[in-house]
PDB file of C-alpha atoms in Angstrom:
ATOM      1  CA  MET S   7       9.239  17.713  28.327  1.00 51.00           C
ATOM      2  CA  THR S   8       8.346  14.897  26.146  1.00 72.00           C
ATOM      3  CA  GLU S   9       4.877  15.221  23.821  1.00 79.00           C
ATOM      4  CA  ASP S  10       2.343  13.045  24.692  1.00 82.00           C
ATOM      5  CA  LEU S  11       1.355  11.388  21.476  1.00 85.00           C
ATOM      6  CA  SER S  12      -1.391   9.058  22.619  1.00 85.00           C
ATOM      7  CA  ARG S  13      -4.009  12.283  22.382  1.00 86.00           C
ATOM      8  CA  TYR S  14      -4.106  11.393  18.966  1.00 85.00           C
ATOM      9  CA  ASN S  15      -5.647   7.640  19.390  1.00 89.00           C
ATOM     10  CA  PRO S  16      -6.240   7.026  22.892  1.00 88.00           C
ATOM     11  CA  GLU S  17      -8.247   3.946  23.701  1.00 91.00           C
ATOM     12  CA  GLY S  18     -11.735   3.556  22.459  1.00 90.00           C
ATOM     13  CA  SER S  19     -11.367   6.438  20.319  1.00 91.00           C
ATOM     14  CA  THR S  20     -12.415   5.875  16.492  1.00 91.00           C
ATOM     15  CA  LEU S  21      -8.895   6.429  15.098  1.00 92.00           C
ATOM     16  CA  ARG S  22      -7.777   3.517  17.881  1.00 93.00           C
ATOM     17  CA  LYS S  23     -10.745   1.139  17.022  1.00 93.00           C
ATOM     18  CA  ALA S  24     -10.051   1.448  13.077  1.00 93.00           C
ATOM     19  CA  GLN S  25      -6.264   0.369  13.821  1.00 95.00           C
ATOM     20  CA  LEU S  26      -6.568  -2.119  15.822  1.00 95.00           C
ATOM     21  CA  ARG S  27      -9.215  -3.713  13.312  1.00 96.00           C
ATOM     22  CA  MET S  28      -5.926  -2.722  10.561  1.00 96.00           C
ATOM     23  CA  LEU S  29      -4.119  -4.957  12.785  1.00 97.00           C
ATOM     24  CA  SER S  30      -6.096  -7.881  13.186  1.00 97.00           C
ATOM     25  CA  ILE S  31      -6.529  -7.610   9.118  1.00 97.00           C
ATOM     26  CA  LEU S  32      -2.380  -7.445   8.900  1.00 98.00           C
ATOM     27  CA  ILE S  33      -2.138 -10.385  11.510  1.00 97.00           C
ATOM     28  CA  GLU S  34      -4.192 -12.879   8.911  1.00 97.00           C
ATOM     29  CA  VAL S  35      -2.602 -11.734   6.308  1.00 98.00           C
ATOM     30  CA  ASP S  36       0.756 -12.736   8.154  1.00 98.00           C
ATOM     31  CA  LYS S  37      -0.182 -15.949   9.084  1.00 98.00           C
ATOM     32  CA  ILE S  38      -1.268 -16.471   4.881  1.00 98.00           C
ATOM     33  CA  CYS S  39       2.071 -15.653   3.920  1.00 97.00           C
ATOM     34  CA  ARG S  40       4.140 -17.517   6.075  1.00 97.00           C
ATOM     35  CA  LYS S  41       1.903 -20.373   4.864  1.00 97.00           C
ATOM     36  CA  HIS S  42       2.329 -20.027   1.584  1.00 97.00           C
ATOM     37  CA  LYS S  43       6.022 -18.945   1.992  1.00 97.00           C
ATOM     38  CA  ILE S  44       5.135 -15.352   0.412  1.00 97.00           C
ATOM     39  CA  ASP S  45       7.904 -12.492   1.329  1.00 97.00           C
ATOM     40  CA  TYR S  46       5.847  -9.578   2.294  1.00 98.00           C
ATOM     41  CA  PHE S  47       6.926  -6.222   4.448  1.00 98.00           C
ATOM     42  CA  VAL S  48       5.641  -3.963   6.189  1.00 98.00           C
ATOM     43  CA  ASP S  49       6.196  -0.651   4.492  1.00 97.00           C
ATOM     44  CA  SER S  50       6.275   3.149   4.169  1.00 94.00           C
ATOM     45  CA  GLY S  51       4.346   4.773   7.494  1.00 94.00           C
ATOM     46  CA  THR S  52       4.143   1.464   9.173  1.00 97.00           C
ATOM     47  CA  LEU S  53       7.376   0.802   8.933  1.00 97.00           C
ATOM     48  CA  LEU S  54       8.737   3.966  10.509  1.00 97.00           C
ATOM     49  CA  GLY S  55       5.845   3.650  13.439  1.00 96.00           C
ATOM     50  CA  ALA S  56       7.140   0.261  14.400  1.00 97.00           C
ATOM     51  CA  VAL S  57      10.981   1.406  14.892  1.00 97.00           C
ATOM     52  CA  ARG S  58       9.409   5.170  15.918  1.00 95.00           C
ATOM     53  CA  HIS S  59       6.855   4.028  17.895  1.00 95.00           C
ATOM     54  CA  GLY S  60       6.702   0.166  18.301  1.00 95.00           C
ATOM     55  CA  GLY S  61       3.462   0.240  16.414  1.00 95.00           C
ATOM     56  CA  PHE S  62       0.994   2.944  14.859  1.00 96.00           C
ATOM     57  CA  ILE S  63       2.343   6.336  14.208  1.00 94.00           C
ATOM     58  CA  PRO S  64      -0.169   7.606  16.452  1.00 93.00           C
ATOM     59  CA  TRP S  65      -1.937  10.127  13.970  1.00 93.00           C
ATOM     60  CA  ASP S  66      -1.971   7.729  11.062  1.00 92.00           C
ATOM     61  CA  ASP S  67      -5.298   5.673  10.078  1.00 91.00           C
ATOM     62  CA  ASP S  68      -3.573   3.082   7.349  1.00 92.00           C
ATOM     63  CA  LEU S  69      -1.400   0.108   6.916  1.00 97.00           C
ATOM     64  CA  ASP S  70       0.925  -0.684   4.585  1.00 97.00           C
ATOM     65  CA  ILE S  71       3.200  -4.163   3.229  1.00 98.00           C
ATOM     66  CA  ALA S  72       4.704  -4.835   0.188  1.00 98.00           C
ATOM     67  CA  ILE S  73       5.542  -7.693  -1.808  1.00 98.00           C
ATOM     68  CA  ARG S  74       7.326  -8.543  -4.891  1.00 97.00           C
ATOM     69  CA  ARG S  75       4.819  -7.711  -8.047  1.00 95.00           C
ATOM     70  CA  GLU S  76       5.277 -11.587  -9.504  1.00 95.00           C
ATOM     71  CA  ASP S  77       4.129 -12.509  -6.045  1.00 97.00           C
ATOM     72  CA  LEU S  78       0.849 -10.971  -6.297  1.00 96.00           C
ATOM     73  CA  PRO S  79      -1.231 -13.937  -8.668  1.00 96.00           C
ATOM     74  CA  ARG S  80      -0.440 -16.460  -5.808  1.00 97.00           C
ATOM     75  CA  LEU S  81      -0.693 -14.199  -3.056  1.00 97.00           C
ATOM     76  CA  ARG S  82      -4.290 -12.643  -4.580  1.00 97.00           C
ATOM     77  CA  LYS S  83      -5.633 -16.502  -4.933  1.00 97.00           C
ATOM     78  CA  ALA S  84      -4.310 -17.646  -1.259  1.00 97.00           C
ATOM     79  CA  LEU S  85      -5.967 -14.334   0.264  1.00 98.00           C
ATOM     80  CA  GLN S  86      -9.422 -15.036  -1.883  1.00 97.00           C
ATOM     81  CA  GLU S  87      -9.589 -18.670  -0.503  1.00 97.00           C
ATOM     82  CA  GLU S  88      -8.124 -18.318   2.662  1.00 97.00           C
ATOM     83  CA  LEU S  89      -9.549 -14.707   4.216  1.00 97.00           C
ATOM     84  CA  PRO S  90     -11.929 -15.286   7.022  1.00 96.00           C
ATOM     85  CA  SER S  91     -15.537 -14.168   6.073  1.00 94.00           C
ATOM     86  CA  ASP S  92     -15.453 -10.920   7.471  1.00 95.00           C
ATOM     87  CA  MET S  93     -12.689  -9.708   5.450  1.00 96.00           C
ATOM     88  CA  CYS S  94     -12.134  -9.381   1.503  1.00 96.00           C
ATOM     89  CA  TYR S  95      -9.012  -8.807  -1.132  1.00 98.00           C
ATOM     90  CA  GLN S  96      -9.373  -6.125  -3.418  1.00 96.00           C
ATOM     91  CA  ASP S  97      -8.221  -4.986  -6.269  1.00 94.00           C
ATOM     92  CA  TRP S  98      -8.739  -4.305 -10.384  1.00 91.00           C
ATOM     93  CA  THR S  99      -9.715  -8.522 -11.003  1.00 93.00           C
ATOM     94  CA  THR S 100     -12.330  -7.982  -7.849  1.00 93.00           C
ATOM     95  CA  GLU S 101     -13.474  -4.711  -8.365  1.00 89.00           C
ATOM     96  CA  GLU S 102     -15.020  -2.526 -11.790  1.00 82.00           C
ATOM     97  CA  ASN S 103     -13.615   0.638 -11.857  1.00 80.00           C
ATOM     98  CA  TYR S 104     -10.852   0.381  -9.424  1.00 85.00           C
ATOM     99  CA  PRO S 105      -8.469   3.442 -10.090  1.00 83.00           C
ATOM    100  CA  MET S 106      -5.141   1.941  -8.531  1.00 84.00           C
ATOM    101  CA  THR S 107      -2.088   0.166  -9.053  1.00 89.00           C
ATOM    102  CA  ILE S 108      -1.909  -1.304  -5.714  1.00 93.00           C
ATOM    103  CA  ALA S 109      -4.461  -3.994  -3.633  1.00 96.00           C
ATOM    104  CA  LYS S 110      -6.359  -3.917  -0.671  1.00 97.00           C
ATOM    105  CA  VAL S 111      -7.401  -6.410   1.941  1.00 98.00           C
ATOM    106  CA  ARG S 112     -10.776  -4.990   3.616  1.00 96.00           C
ATOM    107  CA  ASP S 113     -13.093  -5.445   6.306  1.00 95.00           C
ATOM    108  CA  LYS S 114     -16.340  -6.198   5.386  1.00 95.00           C
ATOM    109  CA  HIS S 115     -18.015  -4.698   8.091  1.00 94.00           C
ATOM    110  CA  SER S 116     -16.955  -0.938   8.117  1.00 94.00           C
ATOM    111  CA  ILE S 117     -17.016   2.056   6.300  1.00 92.00           C
ATOM    112  CA  PHE S 118     -14.186   3.915   5.597  1.00 91.00           C
ATOM    113  CA  ASP S 119     -15.622   7.345   3.450  1.00 87.00           C
ATOM    114  CA  GLU S 120     -13.046   8.093   1.213  1.00 83.00           C
ATOM    115  CA  SER S 121     -15.017  10.209  -1.268  1.00 75.00           C
ATOM    116  CA  TYR S 122     -13.008   9.140  -3.795  1.00 72.00           C
ATOM    117  CA  TYR S 123     -13.583   5.544  -3.604  1.00 79.00           C
ATOM    118  CA  ARG S 124     -17.431   5.834  -3.222  1.00 78.00           C
ATOM    119  CA  MET S 125     -17.719   4.029  -6.926  1.00 82.00           C
ATOM    120  CA  LEU S 126     -16.796   0.967  -5.215  1.00 87.00           C
ATOM    121  CA  LYS S 127     -18.256  -1.971  -3.545  1.00 90.00           C
ATOM    122  CA  GLU S 128     -15.919  -2.541  -0.763  1.00 91.00           C
ATOM    123  CA  ARG S 129     -15.418  -0.060   0.723  1.00 92.00           C
ATOM    124  CA  GLY S 130     -14.356  -1.017   4.500  1.00 93.00           C
ATOM    125  CA  ILE S 131     -11.561  -0.038   6.724  1.00 95.00           C
ATOM    126  CA  TYR S 132      -8.589  -1.772   4.408  1.00 96.00           C
ATOM    127  CA  ILE S 133      -4.687  -2.281   4.771  1.00 97.00           C
ATOM    128  CA  ASP S 134      -2.866  -1.532   1.512  1.00 96.00           C
ATOM    129  CA  ILE S 135      -0.527  -4.370  -0.318  1.00 97.00           C
ATOM    130  CA  PHE S 136       2.064  -2.190  -2.594  1.00 97.00           C
ATOM    131  CA  PHE S 137       4.710  -4.256  -4.604  1.00 96.00           C
ATOM    132  CA  VAL S 138       8.442  -3.561  -5.540  1.00 97.00           C
ATOM    133  CA  GLU S 139       9.947  -4.580  -8.787  1.00 96.00           C
ATOM    134  CA  PRO S 140      12.938  -3.961 -10.988  1.00 96.00           C
ATOM    135  CA  SER S 141      12.989  -0.058 -11.802  1.00 95.00           C
ATOM    136  CA  LEU S 142      14.331   2.853 -13.932  1.00 93.00           C
ATOM    137  CA  PRO S 143      15.643   5.305 -11.978  1.00 94.00           C
ATOM    138  CA  LEU S 144      13.130   7.954 -10.471  1.00 93.00           C
ATOM    139  CA  TRP S 145      13.999  10.686 -13.144  1.00 93.00           C
ATOM    140  CA  LEU S 146      13.650   8.019 -16.172  1.00 92.00           C
ATOM    141  CA  ARG S 147      10.310   6.209 -14.420  1.00 91.00           C
ATOM    142  CA  LYS S 148       8.456   9.603 -13.097  1.00 92.00           C
ATOM    143  CA  PRO S 149       6.572  10.681 -16.406  1.00 90.00           C
ATOM    144  CA  ILE S 150       5.942   6.910 -16.903  1.00 89.00           C
ATOM    145  CA  ASP S 151       3.679   6.809 -13.141  1.00 89.00           C
ATOM    146  CA  TYR S 152       2.471  10.079 -14.388  1.00 86.00           C
ATOM    147  CA  VAL S 153       0.731   8.941 -17.489  1.00 84.00           C
ATOM    148  CA  TYR S 154      -0.021   5.533 -16.074  1.00 84.00           C
ATOM    149  CA  ILE S 155      -1.775   5.980 -13.181  1.00 82.00           C
ATOM    150  CA  ARG S 156      -4.138   8.720 -15.156  1.00 79.00           C
ATOM    151  CA  CYS S 157      -4.595   6.491 -17.481  1.00 78.00           C
ATOM    152  CA  ILE S 158      -6.111   3.899 -15.610  1.00 78.00           C
ATOM    153  CA  ARG S 159      -8.189   6.898 -13.711  1.00 74.00           C
ATOM    154  CA  GLY S 160      -9.736   7.832 -16.844  1.00 70.00           C
ATOM    155  CA  MET S 161     -10.558   4.743 -18.172  1.00 66.00           C
ATOM    156  CA  ASN S 162     -12.092   3.562 -14.725  1.00 63.00           C
ATOM    157  CA  LYS S 163     -13.985   6.631 -14.918  1.00 61.00           C
ATOM    158  CA  PHE S 164     -12.145   8.122 -11.753  1.00 65.00           C
ATOM    159  CA  SER S 165     -12.709  11.520 -13.147  1.00 63.00           C
ATOM    160  CA  ASP S 166     -15.843  13.001 -14.343  1.00 63.00           C
ATOM    161  CA  ARG S 167     -14.309  15.358 -16.713  1.00 67.00           C
ATOM    162  CA  PHE S 168     -14.546  13.864 -20.596  1.00 66.00           C
ATOM    163  CA  ILE S 169     -10.857  15.048 -21.273  1.00 65.00           C
ATOM    164  CA  GLU S 170      -9.080  12.776 -19.343  1.00 68.00           C
ATOM    165  CA  ILE S 171     -11.349  10.117 -19.686  1.00 69.00           C
ATOM    166  CA  PHE S 172     -11.207  10.173 -23.199  1.00 70.00           C
ATOM    167  CA  LEU S 173      -6.813  10.910 -23.183  1.00 71.00           C
ATOM    168  CA  GLY S 174      -7.015   7.601 -20.666  1.00 72.00           C
ATOM    169  CA  TYR S 175      -8.354   5.693 -23.464  1.00 74.00           C
ATOM    170  CA  LEU S 176      -5.856   7.070 -26.362  1.00 77.00           C
ATOM    171  CA  CYS S 177      -2.648   7.174 -24.167  1.00 80.00           C
ATOM    172  CA  TYR S 178      -3.450   4.010 -22.133  1.00 80.00           C
ATOM    173  CA  PRO S 179      -2.399   1.287 -24.897  1.00 86.00           C
ATOM    174  CA  ILE S 180       0.918   3.108 -25.638  1.00 87.00           C
ATOM    175  CA  THR S 181       1.762   3.690 -22.316  1.00 87.00           C
ATOM    176  CA  ILE S 182       1.384  -0.540 -21.070  1.00 88.00           C
ATOM    177  CA  LEU S 183       3.601  -0.963 -23.673  1.00 93.00           C
ATOM    178  CA  ILE S 184       6.225   0.687 -22.515  1.00 91.00           C
ATOM    179  CA  VAL S 185       5.641  -0.274 -18.822  1.00 91.00           C
ATOM    180  CA  ASP S 186       5.778  -4.072 -20.915  1.00 93.00           C
ATOM    181  CA  LEU S 187       9.012  -3.408 -22.083  1.00 94.00           C
ATOM    182  CA  VAL S 188      10.420  -1.558 -18.965  1.00 93.00           C
ATOM    183  CA  ARG S 189       9.601  -4.451 -17.304  1.00 93.00           C
ATOM    184  CA  LEU S 190      11.205  -7.142 -19.879  1.00 95.00           C
ATOM    185  CA  TRP S 191      14.249  -4.895 -19.652  1.00 93.00           C
ATOM    186  CA  GLY S 192      14.010  -5.383 -16.170  1.00 91.00           C
ATOM    187  CA  LYS S 193      13.843  -9.310 -16.408  1.00 91.00           C
ATOM    188  CA  LEU S 194      16.002  -9.790 -19.325  1.00 92.00           C
ATOM    189  CA  PHE S 195      19.046  -8.310 -17.526  1.00 90.00           C
ATOM    190  CA  HIS S 196      18.290  -9.258 -14.114  1.00 91.00           C
ATOM    191  CA  VAL S 197      18.159  -5.915 -13.024  1.00 92.00           C
ATOM    192  CA  LYS S 198      18.728  -5.565  -8.984  1.00 94.00           C
ATOM    193  CA  LYS S 199      17.278  -1.943  -8.418  1.00 96.00           C
ATOM    194  CA  LEU S 200      13.818  -1.889  -7.052  1.00 97.00           C
ATOM    195  CA  GLY S 201      11.134   0.809  -6.780  1.00 96.00           C
ATOM    196  CA  ARG S 202       7.406   0.702  -6.679  1.00 94.00           C
ATOM    197  CA  GLN S 203       5.004  -0.880  -9.177  1.00 93.00           C
ATOM    198  CA  TYR S 204       5.086   1.581 -11.977  1.00 92.00           C
ATOM    199  CA  GLY S 205       1.615   3.787 -11.681  1.00 89.00           C
ATOM    200  CA  TRP S 206       2.543   4.577  -8.154  1.00 90.00           C
ATOM    201  CA  LYS S 207       4.738   8.053  -7.419  1.00 87.00           C
ATOM    202  CA  SER S 208       7.461   7.201  -4.712  1.00 90.00           C
ATOM    203  CA  SER S 209      11.041   7.857  -3.934  1.00 91.00           C
ATOM    204  CA  LEU S 210      11.798   4.547  -3.304  1.00 95.00           C
ATOM    205  CA  TYR S 211      14.891   2.972  -5.309  1.00 96.00           C
ATOM    206  CA  VAL S 212      17.126   0.763  -3.018  1.00 97.00           C
ATOM    207  CA  ASN S 213      18.962  -2.360  -4.401  1.00 97.00           C
ATOM    208  CA  GLU S 214      17.458  -5.701  -3.937  1.00 97.00           C
ATOM    209  CA  ASN S 215      19.463  -6.422  -1.046  1.00 97.00           C
ATOM    210  CA  VAL S 216      18.270  -3.911   1.105  1.00 98.00           C
ATOM    211  CA  ILE S 217      14.715  -5.148   1.059  1.00 98.00           C
ATOM    212  CA  PHE S 218      15.273  -9.346   0.699  1.00 97.00           C
ATOM    213  CA  PRO S 219      15.864 -11.564   2.501  1.00 97.00           C
ATOM    214  CA  VAL S 220      12.972 -10.044   4.508  1.00 97.00           C
ATOM    215  CA  SER S 221      13.701  -9.578   8.117  1.00 97.00           C
ATOM    216  CA  GLU S 222      10.953  -9.246  11.139  1.00 97.00           C
ATOM    217  CA  ILE S 223      10.269  -6.746  13.362  1.00 97.00           C
ATOM    218  CA  GLN S 224       7.664  -5.935  16.459  1.00 97.00           C
ATOM    219  CA  TYR S 225       4.555  -3.915  15.596  1.00 97.00           C
ATOM    220  CA  GLU S 226       1.841  -3.518  18.578  1.00 96.00           C
ATOM    221  CA  GLY S 227       3.477  -6.626  19.883  1.00 95.00           C
ATOM    222  CA  HIS S 228       2.949  -9.157  17.234  1.00 97.00           C
ATOM    223  CA  LYS S 229       6.772  -9.575  15.099  1.00 97.00           C
ATOM    224  CA  PHE S 230       5.866  -9.338  11.508  1.00 98.00           C
ATOM    225  CA  TYR S 231       8.138  -9.404   7.823  1.00 98.00           C
ATOM    226  CA  ALA S 232      10.244  -6.230   7.090  1.00 98.00           C
ATOM    227  CA  PRO S 233      13.101  -5.421   4.589  1.00 98.00           C
ATOM    228  CA  HIS S 234      16.129  -6.818   5.194  1.00 98.00           C
ATOM    229  CA  ASP S 235      18.153  -3.140   5.720  1.00 97.00           C
ATOM    230  CA  VAL S 236      15.361  -1.338   7.370  1.00 97.00           C
ATOM    231  CA  ASP S 237      17.802   2.028   8.166  1.00 97.00           C
ATOM    232  CA  THR S 238      18.462   2.552   4.595  1.00 97.00           C
ATOM    233  CA  PHE S 239      14.888   1.569   3.545  1.00 97.00           C
ATOM    234  CA  LEU S 240      13.503   4.181   6.026  1.00 97.00           C
ATOM    235  CA  HIS S 241      16.504   6.988   5.498  1.00 96.00           C
ATOM    236  CA  THR S 242      15.494   6.701   1.349  1.00 96.00           C
ATOM    237  CA  LEU S 243      11.807   7.339   1.809  1.00 95.00           C
ATOM    238  CA  TYR S 244      11.986   9.750   5.287  1.00 94.00           C
ATOM    239  CA  GLY S 245      15.628  11.140   5.563  1.00 93.00           C
ATOM    240  CA  ASP S 246      15.723  11.820   9.199  1.00 93.00           C
ATOM    241  CA  TYR S 247      13.285   9.531   9.653  1.00 92.00           C
ATOM    242  CA  MET S 248      13.207   9.578  13.730  1.00 92.00           C
ATOM    243  CA  GLN S 249      12.204  12.654  14.045  1.00 91.00           C
ATOM    244  CA  ILE S 250       9.209  13.814  14.885  1.00 90.00           C
ATOM    245  CA  PRO S 251       7.211  16.059  12.311  1.00 88.00           C
ATOM    246  CA  PRO S 252       5.732  19.066  13.440  1.00 88.00           C
ATOM    247  CA  LYS S 253       1.758  19.348  14.468  1.00 86.00           C
ATOM    248  CA  ASP S 254       0.562  20.552  11.014  1.00 84.00           C
ATOM    249  CA  LYS S 255       2.409  17.604   9.305  1.00 83.00           C
ATOM    250  CA  ARG S 256       0.658  15.053  10.756  1.00 83.00           C
ATOM    251  CA  ILE S 257      -1.388  13.945   8.172  1.00 81.00           C
ATOM    252  CA  THR S 258      -4.548  11.665   8.221  1.00 78.00           C
ATOM    253  CA  HIS S 259      -7.371  10.877   5.593  1.00 76.00           C
ATOM    254  CA  ASN S 260      -9.793  12.676   7.729  1.00 75.00           C
ATOM    255  CA  ALA S 261     -12.496  10.703   6.290  1.00 82.00           C
ATOM    256  CA  PRO S 262     -15.625   9.339   8.388  1.00 88.00           C
ATOM    257  CA  ILE S 263     -15.679   5.984   9.494  1.00 90.00           C
ATOM    258  CA  THR S 264     -18.621   3.884  10.398  1.00 89.00           C
ATOM    259  CA  PHE S 265     -18.457   0.610  12.398  1.00 90.00           C
ATOM    260  CA  LEU S 266     -21.263  -1.536  11.077  1.00 88.00           C
ATOM    261  CA  GLU S 267     -23.214  -4.347  12.668  1.00 80.00           C
ATOM    262  CA  GLY S 268     -21.027  -7.220  12.936  1.00 74.00           C
ATOM    263  CA  PHE S 269     -17.472  -4.957  13.275  1.00 75.00           C
ATOM    264  CA  LYS S 270     -15.133  -6.728  15.310  1.00 74.00           C
ATOM    265  CA  LYS S 271     -12.528  -5.562  17.069  1.00 68.00           C
TER     266      LYS S 271
END
């Protein structure tokens, strides 16, 4: 007997309302990316949900896309100028003490109450924007990512421990120099292996032609951009990705969600 997974996000539930708001954000981002010829693609669990469920993984409470890192300045400018008034772009250029190397587009009429982001001004329902860039092999970049993200979190007081804040400031100049040199190496030698942006732990490490040129995929009844070779991309991240995980592995953020006046589905 096939398990009924709709019990996780029935119509009218808080989770389903949040999912539909994320979808509406993605629709707007998709329009802007297509207008400006920016090749994004649905990423991670969002891509997995598209293939395995035709939309959101039923218990999932986030939505991920990715772009080339070098496209970020164009995308940031376009989103800041063209997003509807009830949405906003967010990254380290828009928020003091922003503790991540990814960007977000947020709804302005809700609160997604993740305790570790309570220092931020904008805290609504969001979609994540990851980046891909030429990458060292994973075994070489893991220590760089580990130190880099902790420097960022320490400098932005993501931790309340003095030693972590102190080490963040102390190690950041050396770490960013290493990252800049690695990025220069990737550019000079036209490295075709792509991974996540430095400062983010991930098992993604694929040839450029696995992702680009992008294809299209159906997601919640809409067409969005996807990696060129979806199967290889998902196998790299998840192995046997069509296997439904056991109940104890069906993970959500479990953060309270509040819908404010003016919230749109």
